[in-house]
Short mmCIF file of C-alpha atoms and ligand atoms in Angstrom, two decimals:
data_model
loop_
_atom_site.label_atom_id
_atom_site.label_comp_id
_atom_site.label_asym_id
_atom_site.label_seq_id
_atom_site.Cartn_x
_atom_site.Cartn_y
_atom_site.Cartn_z
CA MET A 30 7.43 -18.36 -15.03
CA THR A 31 6.52 -15.03 -13.45
CA GLN A 32 4.29 -12.35 -14.89
CA MET A 33 7.50 -10.47 -15.61
CA SER A 34 9.17 -13.31 -17.52
CA LEU A 35 5.97 -13.94 -19.49
CA ALA A 36 5.73 -10.27 -20.38
CA LYS A 37 9.33 -10.39 -21.62
CA GLN A 38 8.23 -13.14 -24.01
CA GLY A 39 5.27 -11.05 -25.14
CA ILE A 40 2.74 -13.42 -23.52
CA PHE A 41 -0.44 -11.71 -22.33
CA THR A 42 -1.72 -13.73 -19.35
CA ARG A 43 -5.20 -14.11 -17.81
CA GLU A 44 -3.93 -12.11 -14.82
CA MET A 45 -2.80 -9.29 -17.12
CA GLU A 46 -6.11 -9.38 -18.99
CA LEU A 47 -8.04 -8.97 -15.73
CA ALA A 48 -5.61 -6.38 -14.35
CA ILE A 49 -5.89 -4.17 -17.41
CA LYS A 50 -9.68 -4.57 -17.82
CA ASN A 51 -10.57 -1.25 -16.21
CA GLU A 52 -7.35 0.63 -16.92
CA GLU A 53 -6.63 3.12 -19.72
CA ILE A 54 -3.20 1.81 -20.76
CA SER A 55 -2.73 -0.01 -24.09
CA LYS A 56 -1.82 -3.72 -24.08
CA LYS A 57 1.45 -2.98 -25.85
CA GLU A 58 2.60 -0.35 -23.37
CA PHE A 59 1.41 -2.49 -20.47
CA LEU A 60 3.38 -5.57 -21.58
CA GLN A 61 6.48 -3.48 -22.10
CA LYS A 62 6.25 -1.91 -18.64
CA VAL A 63 5.64 -5.26 -16.91
CA ALA A 64 8.69 -6.64 -18.75
CA GLU A 65 10.76 -3.62 -17.66
CA GLY A 66 9.60 -3.89 -14.03
CA LYS A 67 7.82 -0.51 -14.10
CA ILE A 68 4.47 -2.22 -13.49
CA VAL A 69 3.88 -5.19 -11.19
CA ILE A 70 0.92 -7.58 -11.00
CA PRO A 71 1.11 -9.19 -7.54
CA ALA A 72 -0.31 -12.60 -8.39
CA ASN A 73 0.97 -15.65 -6.52
CA ARG A 74 0.43 -18.59 -8.83
CA ASN A 75 -0.82 -20.80 -5.99
CA ARG A 76 -4.00 -18.74 -5.56
CA LYS A 77 -6.46 -18.13 -8.38
CA ARG A 78 -8.50 -14.94 -8.05
CA GLU A 79 -11.31 -13.32 -9.99
CA LYS A 80 -9.67 -9.91 -9.70
CA TYR A 81 -6.09 -8.83 -10.38
CA PHE A 82 -4.58 -5.37 -10.20
CA ALA A 83 -1.61 -3.68 -11.78
CA ILE A 84 0.57 -1.26 -9.81
CA GLY A 85 2.94 1.13 -11.51
CA ASP A 86 3.58 3.68 -14.20
CA GLY A 87 0.63 4.42 -16.48
CA THR A 88 -1.97 2.64 -14.31
CA TYR A 89 -4.38 4.05 -11.76
CA VAL A 90 -3.02 4.78 -8.28
CA LYS A 91 -4.13 1.96 -5.93
CA ILE A 92 -4.53 1.76 -2.17
CA ASN A 93 -3.68 -0.77 0.52
CA VAL A 94 -5.34 -1.39 3.89
CA ASN A 95 -3.36 -2.80 6.82
CA LEU A 96 -5.12 -5.07 9.30
CA GLY A 97 -4.62 -8.28 11.22
CA VAL A 98 -5.00 -10.03 14.54
CA SER A 99 -2.43 -9.63 17.28
CA GLU A 100 -1.84 -10.58 20.88
CA ALA A 101 -3.31 -7.24 21.96
CA CYS A 102 -6.37 -7.77 19.78
CA PRO A 103 -6.98 -11.44 18.92
CA ASN A 104 -10.43 -10.48 17.66
CA PHE A 105 -11.10 -12.38 14.44
CA ASP A 106 -14.57 -10.90 14.10
CA LEU A 107 -13.40 -7.30 14.22
CA GLU A 108 -10.69 -7.97 11.64
CA ARG A 109 -13.20 -9.82 9.45
CA GLN A 110 -15.43 -6.75 9.55
CA LYS A 111 -12.46 -4.63 8.45
CA LEU A 112 -11.99 -6.97 5.49
CA GLU A 113 -15.65 -6.55 4.56
CA LEU A 114 -15.27 -2.78 4.80
CA ALA A 115 -12.24 -2.88 2.48
CA LYS A 116 -14.27 -4.97 0.03
CA LYS A 117 -17.23 -2.59 0.22
CA PHE A 118 -14.98 0.35 -0.67
CA ASP A 119 -13.32 -1.54 -3.56
CA VAL A 120 -9.88 -1.45 -2.02
CA GLU A 121 -7.38 -3.30 -4.19
CA SER A 122 -4.96 -4.65 -1.57
CA VAL A 123 -4.75 -5.65 2.08
CA MET A 124 -1.64 -6.30 4.10
CA ASP A 125 -2.14 -8.88 6.80
CA LEU A 126 0.11 -7.63 9.59
CA SER A 127 -1.08 -10.28 12.02
CA SER A 128 1.16 -11.43 14.79
CA GLY A 129 0.62 -13.92 17.59
CA LEU A 130 -0.37 -17.54 17.45
CA ASP A 131 -3.55 -17.02 15.40
CA ALA A 132 -1.74 -15.11 12.65
CA SER A 133 -1.42 -18.05 10.33
CA ASN A 134 -5.14 -18.97 10.59
CA PHE A 135 -6.21 -15.40 9.88
CA ARG A 136 -3.89 -15.21 6.85
CA LYS A 137 -5.35 -18.42 5.45
CA TYR A 138 -8.85 -17.05 5.99
CA ILE A 139 -8.08 -13.97 3.89
CA LEU A 140 -6.36 -15.96 1.17
CA GLN A 141 -9.31 -18.34 0.88
CA ASN A 142 -12.13 -15.82 1.02
CA TYR A 143 -11.07 -12.62 -0.74
CA ASP A 144 -9.87 -11.39 -4.13
CA PHE A 145 -7.61 -8.67 -2.74
CA ILE A 146 -3.93 -8.55 -3.46
CA VAL A 147 -2.60 -9.94 -0.15
CA GLY A 148 0.72 -8.82 1.29
CA THR A 149 2.48 -9.86 4.51
CA VAL A 150 5.65 -9.22 6.50
CA PRO A 151 6.94 -12.76 7.19
CA VAL A 152 9.34 -11.51 9.89
CA TYR A 153 6.30 -10.75 12.10
CA GLN A 154 5.20 -14.37 12.06
CA VAL A 155 8.71 -15.52 12.98
CA ALA A 156 8.83 -12.99 15.83
CA SER A 157 5.45 -14.25 17.10
CA ARG A 158 6.85 -17.72 17.68
CA HIS A 159 9.74 -16.57 19.86
CA ASP A 160 10.04 -14.57 23.04
CA ASP A 161 13.41 -13.32 21.85
CA ILE A 162 13.93 -12.59 18.15
CA THR A 163 17.70 -12.55 18.60
CA LYS A 164 17.68 -16.32 19.26
CA VAL A 165 16.09 -17.12 15.90
CA ASP A 166 18.21 -19.11 13.46
CA SER A 167 18.53 -17.22 10.18
CA LYS A 168 17.12 -20.24 8.31
CA GLU A 169 13.76 -19.76 10.00
CA PHE A 170 13.22 -16.42 8.23
CA ILE A 171 13.66 -18.13 4.86
CA GLU A 172 11.48 -21.09 5.84
CA GLU A 173 8.66 -18.73 6.82
CA ILE A 174 8.93 -16.91 3.49
CA GLU A 175 8.69 -20.24 1.67
CA ARG A 176 5.69 -21.36 3.76
CA GLN A 177 3.72 -18.19 3.05
CA ALA A 178 4.67 -18.25 -0.65
CA GLU A 179 3.22 -21.77 -0.87
CA GLU A 180 0.03 -20.58 0.86
CA GLY A 181 -0.54 -17.96 -1.85
CA VAL A 182 0.60 -14.58 -0.45
CA ASP A 183 1.01 -12.14 -3.36
CA PHE A 184 3.68 -9.84 -1.98
CA PHE A 185 6.14 -9.81 0.89
CA THR A 186 7.72 -6.87 2.61
CA ILE A 187 11.37 -7.88 2.76
CA HIS A 188 13.59 -5.60 4.84
CA ALA A 189 16.80 -6.49 3.01
CA GLY A 190 18.06 -2.93 2.66
CA ILE A 191 19.26 -2.48 6.25
CA THR A 192 22.82 -3.82 6.25
CA ARG A 193 25.69 -3.78 8.73
CA LYS A 194 27.16 -0.86 6.79
CA ALA A 195 23.90 1.02 7.27
CA LEU A 196 24.02 0.27 11.01
CA GLU A 197 27.47 1.83 11.27
CA ARG A 198 26.06 4.96 9.63
CA LEU A 199 23.08 4.82 11.98
CA GLU A 200 25.46 5.07 14.95
CA LYS A 201 27.17 8.13 13.46
CA ASN A 202 24.10 10.05 12.27
CA GLU A 203 21.85 11.73 14.75
CA ARG A 204 18.14 11.08 14.35
CA LEU A 205 15.13 12.02 16.46
CA LEU A 206 13.61 8.60 15.88
CA LYS A 207 16.11 5.88 15.09
CA ILE A 208 13.96 3.16 13.48
CA VAL A 209 10.16 3.21 13.18
CA SER A 210 9.76 0.18 10.93
CA ARG A 211 8.53 -2.78 13.01
CA GLY A 212 10.23 -5.36 10.78
CA GLY A 213 13.33 -3.19 10.43
CA ALA A 214 13.68 -2.82 14.21
CA LEU A 215 13.38 -6.61 14.71
CA LEU A 216 16.16 -7.22 12.20
CA TYR A 217 18.24 -4.42 13.73
CA LYS A 218 18.01 -6.13 17.11
CA TRP A 219 18.91 -9.50 15.57
CA MET A 220 21.91 -8.04 13.73
CA MET A 221 23.20 -6.06 16.71
CA THR A 222 22.97 -8.97 19.15
CA ASN A 223 24.34 -11.63 16.82
CA ARG A 224 26.90 -9.28 15.22
CA LYS A 225 25.94 -10.70 11.84
CA GLU A 226 24.73 -9.39 8.50
CA ASN A 227 21.00 -9.00 7.88
CA PRO A 228 19.80 -12.55 7.05
CA LEU A 229 17.35 -11.22 4.46
CA TYR A 230 20.21 -9.41 2.72
CA GLU A 231 22.65 -12.28 3.05
CA HIS A 232 20.17 -14.85 1.75
CA PHE A 233 18.50 -12.60 -0.79
CA ASP A 234 19.33 -15.04 -3.60
CA GLU A 235 17.40 -17.79 -1.78
CA ILE A 236 14.45 -15.44 -1.29
CA LEU A 237 14.54 -14.68 -5.00
CA LYS A 238 14.38 -18.39 -5.85
CA ILE A 239 11.26 -18.78 -3.70
CA CYS A 240 9.61 -15.66 -5.10
CA LYS A 241 10.41 -16.72 -8.65
CA LYS A 242 8.98 -20.20 -8.12
CA HIS A 243 5.65 -18.92 -6.75
CA ASP A 244 5.64 -15.51 -8.48
CA VAL A 245 5.57 -13.52 -5.27
CA THR A 246 6.25 -9.81 -5.69
CA ILE A 247 8.90 -8.43 -3.36
CA SER A 248 8.11 -5.15 -1.67
CA LEU A 249 11.52 -3.95 -0.54
CA GLY A 250 10.90 -2.52 2.93
CA ASP A 251 12.47 0.72 4.08
CA SER A 252 13.65 -0.10 7.59
CA LEU A 253 15.25 3.33 7.88
CA ARG A 254 12.30 5.34 6.67
CA PRO A 255 11.99 8.65 8.49
CA GLY A 256 9.50 8.52 11.34
CA ALA A 257 9.79 12.26 12.00
CA VAL A 258 9.59 15.09 9.48
CA TYR A 259 12.88 16.41 10.95
CA ASP A 260 14.65 13.16 9.97
CA ALA A 261 13.36 12.98 6.39
CA THR A 262 15.70 12.81 3.41
CA ASP A 263 18.74 12.11 5.60
CA ALA A 264 21.78 10.03 4.65
CA LEU A 265 20.33 6.89 6.25
CA GLN A 266 17.17 7.04 4.18
CA ILE A 267 19.05 7.70 0.95
CA GLU A 268 21.70 5.04 1.57
CA GLU A 269 19.01 2.43 2.10
CA LEU A 270 17.36 3.53 -1.13
CA ILE A 271 20.66 2.92 -2.97
CA ASN A 272 20.72 -0.61 -1.48
CA LEU A 273 17.12 -1.16 -2.54
CA GLY A 274 18.01 -0.08 -6.09
CA GLU A 275 20.79 -2.69 -6.20
CA LEU A 276 18.50 -5.39 -4.83
CA THR A 277 15.90 -4.43 -7.44
CA LYS A 278 18.37 -5.18 -10.21
CA MET A 279 19.21 -8.55 -8.65
CA ALA A 280 15.51 -9.40 -8.50
CA TRP A 281 14.83 -8.33 -12.08
CA LYS A 282 17.69 -10.54 -13.27
CA GLU A 283 15.64 -13.46 -11.91
CA ASP A 284 12.37 -12.02 -13.31
CA VAL A 285 11.04 -11.39 -9.81
CA GLN A 286 8.63 -8.45 -9.61
CA VAL A 287 9.61 -5.66 -7.20
CA MET A 288 8.04 -2.64 -5.49
CA ILE A 289 9.90 -0.18 -3.28
CA GLU A 290 8.49 1.02 0.04
CA GLY A 291 8.80 4.65 1.01
CA PRO A 292 8.33 7.16 3.81
CA GLY A 293 7.04 7.69 6.42
CA HIS A 294 7.05 11.25 7.69
CA MET A 295 8.19 14.08 5.44
CA ARG A 296 7.69 17.81 5.10
CA ALA A 297 5.42 18.54 2.12
CA ASN A 298 8.12 20.48 0.25
CA GLU A 299 10.42 17.41 0.20
CA ILE A 300 7.95 14.84 -1.11
CA ALA A 301 8.16 15.55 -4.86
CA ALA A 302 11.98 15.39 -4.88
CA ASN A 303 11.92 12.15 -2.89
CA MET A 304 9.65 10.51 -5.46
CA VAL A 305 12.02 11.52 -8.27
CA ILE A 306 15.07 10.23 -6.36
CA GLN A 307 13.35 6.92 -5.62
CA LYS A 308 12.35 6.35 -9.24
CA ARG A 309 15.90 7.23 -10.34
CA LEU A 310 17.76 5.10 -7.78
CA CYS A 311 15.36 2.17 -8.10
CA HIS A 312 15.24 2.23 -11.90
CA GLY A 313 11.53 3.04 -12.26
CA ALA A 314 10.23 0.24 -9.98
CA PRO A 315 6.73 1.01 -8.60
CA PHE A 316 6.77 3.07 -5.41
CA TYR A 317 4.61 2.09 -2.44
CA VAL A 318 4.33 4.85 0.17
CA LEU A 319 2.99 4.90 3.72
CA GLY A 320 1.33 8.30 3.80
CA PRO A 321 3.71 10.13 3.91
CA LEU A 322 2.58 12.19 6.88
CA THR A 323 3.30 15.88 6.29
CA THR A 324 3.46 16.77 9.99
CA ASP A 325 4.11 14.90 13.25
CA ILE A 326 1.50 16.72 15.32
CA ALA A 327 -1.71 15.37 13.78
CA ALA A 328 -2.30 12.59 16.35
CA GLY A 329 -5.95 11.57 16.01
CA TYR A 330 -6.00 13.05 12.48
CA ASP A 331 -3.06 11.31 10.85
CA HIS A 332 -5.33 10.05 8.06
CA ILE A 333 -5.64 13.70 6.96
CA SER A 334 -1.92 14.41 7.23
CA GLY A 335 -1.22 11.10 5.44
CA ALA A 336 -3.72 11.68 2.64
CA MET A 337 -2.26 15.12 1.92
CA GLY A 338 1.23 13.63 1.67
CA ALA A 339 -0.08 10.72 -0.38
CA LEU A 340 -1.63 13.04 -2.95
CA ILE A 341 1.63 14.97 -3.41
CA ALA A 342 3.50 11.67 -3.62
CA ALA A 343 1.10 10.21 -6.19
CA LEU A 344 1.28 13.33 -8.36
CA ASN A 345 5.05 12.92 -8.43
CA GLY A 346 5.40 9.21 -9.13
CA ALA A 347 4.11 7.12 -6.20
CA ASP A 348 1.95 4.28 -7.52
CA PHE A 349 0.53 2.58 -4.45
CA LEU A 350 -0.69 4.26 -1.26
CA CYS A 351 -0.79 2.53 2.09
CA TYR A 352 -3.64 4.03 4.07
CA VAL A 353 -3.20 5.65 7.47
CA THR A 354 -6.03 5.79 10.03
CA PRO A 355 -6.83 8.39 12.71
CA ALA A 356 -5.55 5.82 15.22
CA GLU A 357 -1.98 5.87 13.84
CA HIS A 358 0.58 6.22 16.66
CA LEU A 359 -2.20 5.88 19.28
CA ARG A 360 -3.92 2.47 19.23
CA LEU A 361 -5.09 -0.39 17.03
CA PRO A 362 -7.68 1.08 14.66
CA SER A 363 -11.37 0.48 15.30
CA LEU A 364 -13.80 -0.24 12.47
CA GLU A 365 -14.67 3.46 12.25
CA ASP A 366 -10.95 4.37 12.16
CA VAL A 367 -10.44 1.95 9.28
CA LYS A 368 -13.37 3.47 7.40
CA GLU A 369 -12.02 7.00 7.82
CA GLY A 370 -8.58 5.87 6.69
CA ILE A 371 -9.95 4.12 3.61
CA VAL A 372 -12.10 7.10 2.62
CA ALA A 373 -9.22 9.57 3.06
CA PHE A 374 -6.94 7.49 0.85
CA LYS A 375 -9.65 6.73 -1.74
CA ILE A 376 -10.03 10.49 -2.07
CA ALA A 377 -6.23 10.96 -2.37
CA ALA A 378 -5.91 8.23 -5.01
CA HIS A 379 -8.90 9.50 -6.99
CA SER A 380 -7.65 13.10 -6.83
CA ALA A 381 -4.27 11.91 -8.15
CA ASN A 382 -5.89 9.89 -10.93
CA ILE A 383 -7.96 12.78 -12.26
CA ALA A 384 -4.95 15.13 -12.01
CA LYS A 385 -2.82 12.63 -13.92
CA GLY A 386 -5.22 12.92 -16.85
CA PHE A 387 -7.08 9.61 -16.59
CA LYS A 388 -10.44 9.97 -18.30
CA LYS A 389 -12.68 7.40 -16.59
CA PRO A 390 -12.17 8.69 -13.03
CA LEU A 391 -12.89 12.24 -14.24
CA GLU A 392 -16.22 11.09 -15.70
CA LYS A 393 -17.42 10.51 -12.14
CA ASP A 394 -16.59 14.10 -11.19
CA ILE A 395 -18.43 15.39 -14.23
CA GLU A 396 -21.43 13.21 -13.38
CA MET A 397 -21.39 14.62 -9.84
CA SER A 398 -21.26 18.21 -11.08
CA VAL A 399 -24.22 17.61 -13.39
CA ALA A 400 -26.16 16.09 -10.47
CA ARG A 401 -25.27 19.14 -8.36
CA ARG A 402 -26.45 21.48 -11.13
CA ASP A 403 -29.73 19.53 -11.31
CA LEU A 404 -30.03 19.38 -7.50
CA ASP A 405 -30.42 15.63 -8.00
CA TRP A 406 -29.72 14.48 -4.45
CA GLU A 407 -30.12 10.73 -5.05
CA LYS A 408 -27.57 10.86 -7.84
CA MET A 409 -25.16 12.96 -5.75
CA ILE A 410 -25.41 10.47 -2.89
CA SER A 411 -24.86 7.45 -5.14
CA ILE A 412 -21.71 8.93 -6.72
CA SER A 413 -20.20 10.01 -3.39
CA VAL A 414 -17.14 8.21 -2.07
CA ASP A 415 -19.15 7.37 1.09
CA PRO A 416 -22.87 7.28 0.13
CA GLU A 417 -23.98 6.31 3.64
CA LYS A 418 -22.46 9.43 5.17
CA ALA A 419 -23.76 11.63 2.35
CA ARG A 420 -27.29 10.24 2.87
CA GLU A 421 -27.11 10.73 6.63
CA TYR A 422 -26.13 14.39 6.20
CA ARG A 423 -28.73 15.04 3.52
CA SER A 424 -31.52 13.37 5.49
CA SER A 425 -31.63 16.27 7.95
CA PHE A 426 -33.08 18.54 5.23
CA THR A 427 -35.69 17.65 2.62
CA SER A 428 -36.30 20.73 0.46
CA GLU A 429 -35.06 21.04 -3.13
CA THR A 430 -31.93 22.88 -1.96
CA CYS A 431 -29.85 22.15 1.13
CA SER A 432 -29.59 23.90 4.49
CA MET A 433 -26.28 25.54 3.61
CA CYS A 434 -27.85 28.52 1.80
CA GLY A 435 -31.57 27.57 1.83
CA ARG A 436 -33.60 29.89 -0.41
CA LEU A 437 -30.42 31.73 -1.31
CA CYS A 438 -29.18 28.60 -3.11
CA ALA A 439 -26.70 29.83 -5.73
CA VAL A 440 -27.13 26.72 -7.88
CA LYS A 441 -30.91 27.15 -8.07
CA ASN A 442 -30.89 30.91 -8.47
CA SER A 443 -28.31 30.89 -11.28
CA ARG A 444 -29.88 27.85 -12.98
CA ASP A 445 -33.46 29.14 -13.10
CA GLU A 446 -32.69 32.60 -14.44
CA THR A 447 -32.38 33.13 -18.22
CA ILE A 448 -31.61 36.23 -20.29
CA LEU A 449 -34.62 36.99 -22.47
S1 SF4 B 511 -28.04 25.59 -0.92
FE1 SF4 B 511 -25.93 26.31 -1.22
S2 SF4 B 511 -24.66 24.53 -0.72
FE2 SF4 B 511 -26.74 23.77 -0.95
S3 SF4 B 511 -26.91 23.12 -3.06
FE3 SF4 B 511 -27.56 25.27 -3.06
S4 SF4 B 511 -25.69 26.44 -3.46
FE4 SF4 B 511 -25.06 24.38 -2.92
#
């Protein structure tokens, strides 16, 4: 039984109860949307958590943090600190993108010690075991998926949308950047060398059986997502989306929960239309976007470009935002990079939530404005998205007002004057 099949029977589970606890959606609407696939609750039944989260239509926009050990950075301690940072900022989900021989130990550590939704890309682990991905037997991909499902991973990125037909189109359509998805590029290489169909597409029914058994949510990966604003909304991206829509229907038939992954890089004026097309082609399944980055030139500041794109995306239907750090395209993110990425995307998600009409998030903004009116600095700091930074900035000035306008403080001068 998956959360989806239980919702279809009208059963309200413990996971649903916890997921809806802080939301503003009614139980009735929630159950209906879980049953229809418009909301997912990534909740592998092999791992009991104290916290669960819903992703999809009518719920708050959530964020995901990517991290993980790798051959270039086998530093468990640094990645552990990133997990603690994500916990401190109340992030809902982490994706363990670990590769290398320690990947499995790090994944188990997260699963045992944290209440986040945990997602992985099983193809990475397979690739870590082999010098040459093209030599991997297709069965090994499925075995890895089963292994991680048994361990308790809540959602998998499955790049099943890149098919041989899509590869033929890829050869005919000019792109600045061919494939920027790590998992997608590995499968592309495997398919090209072996002249075979994508094993994740060909064995999708087996993957569904595993995901149904353990209630793992599938996040259908977009191998052909645009990695350059110039490439966005091209035939390759849209054709893959059509495939993902068909795979979504297959999954729903088996009561397997599904999310759809999205771009990537995209000019700001194209984002809203892309969200509408995705929801239409993928039948309302929750949309999980990486950024999108609104320009390609923000190296060192891609968290800003990504957060701007994420806000537009969330206002037009995206439900789940994968953070981007200032280190994107340049290096593995440091702890400070991760913090900046988290803060940027917390701001994007919160801005979307208040614009979407949710009442509880807006109460925080009202509380902040009242504190500003009262020049109540302690209150302002405590409500801030990053209280430590707010305190550090404020600590350089101790008068009633701040150093921005000093004695010309507009708040004070307008507050203290009354018409007799
Ligand atoms: S001094 Fe200026 S910036 Fe600072 S609180 Fe007053 S009005 Fe706001």
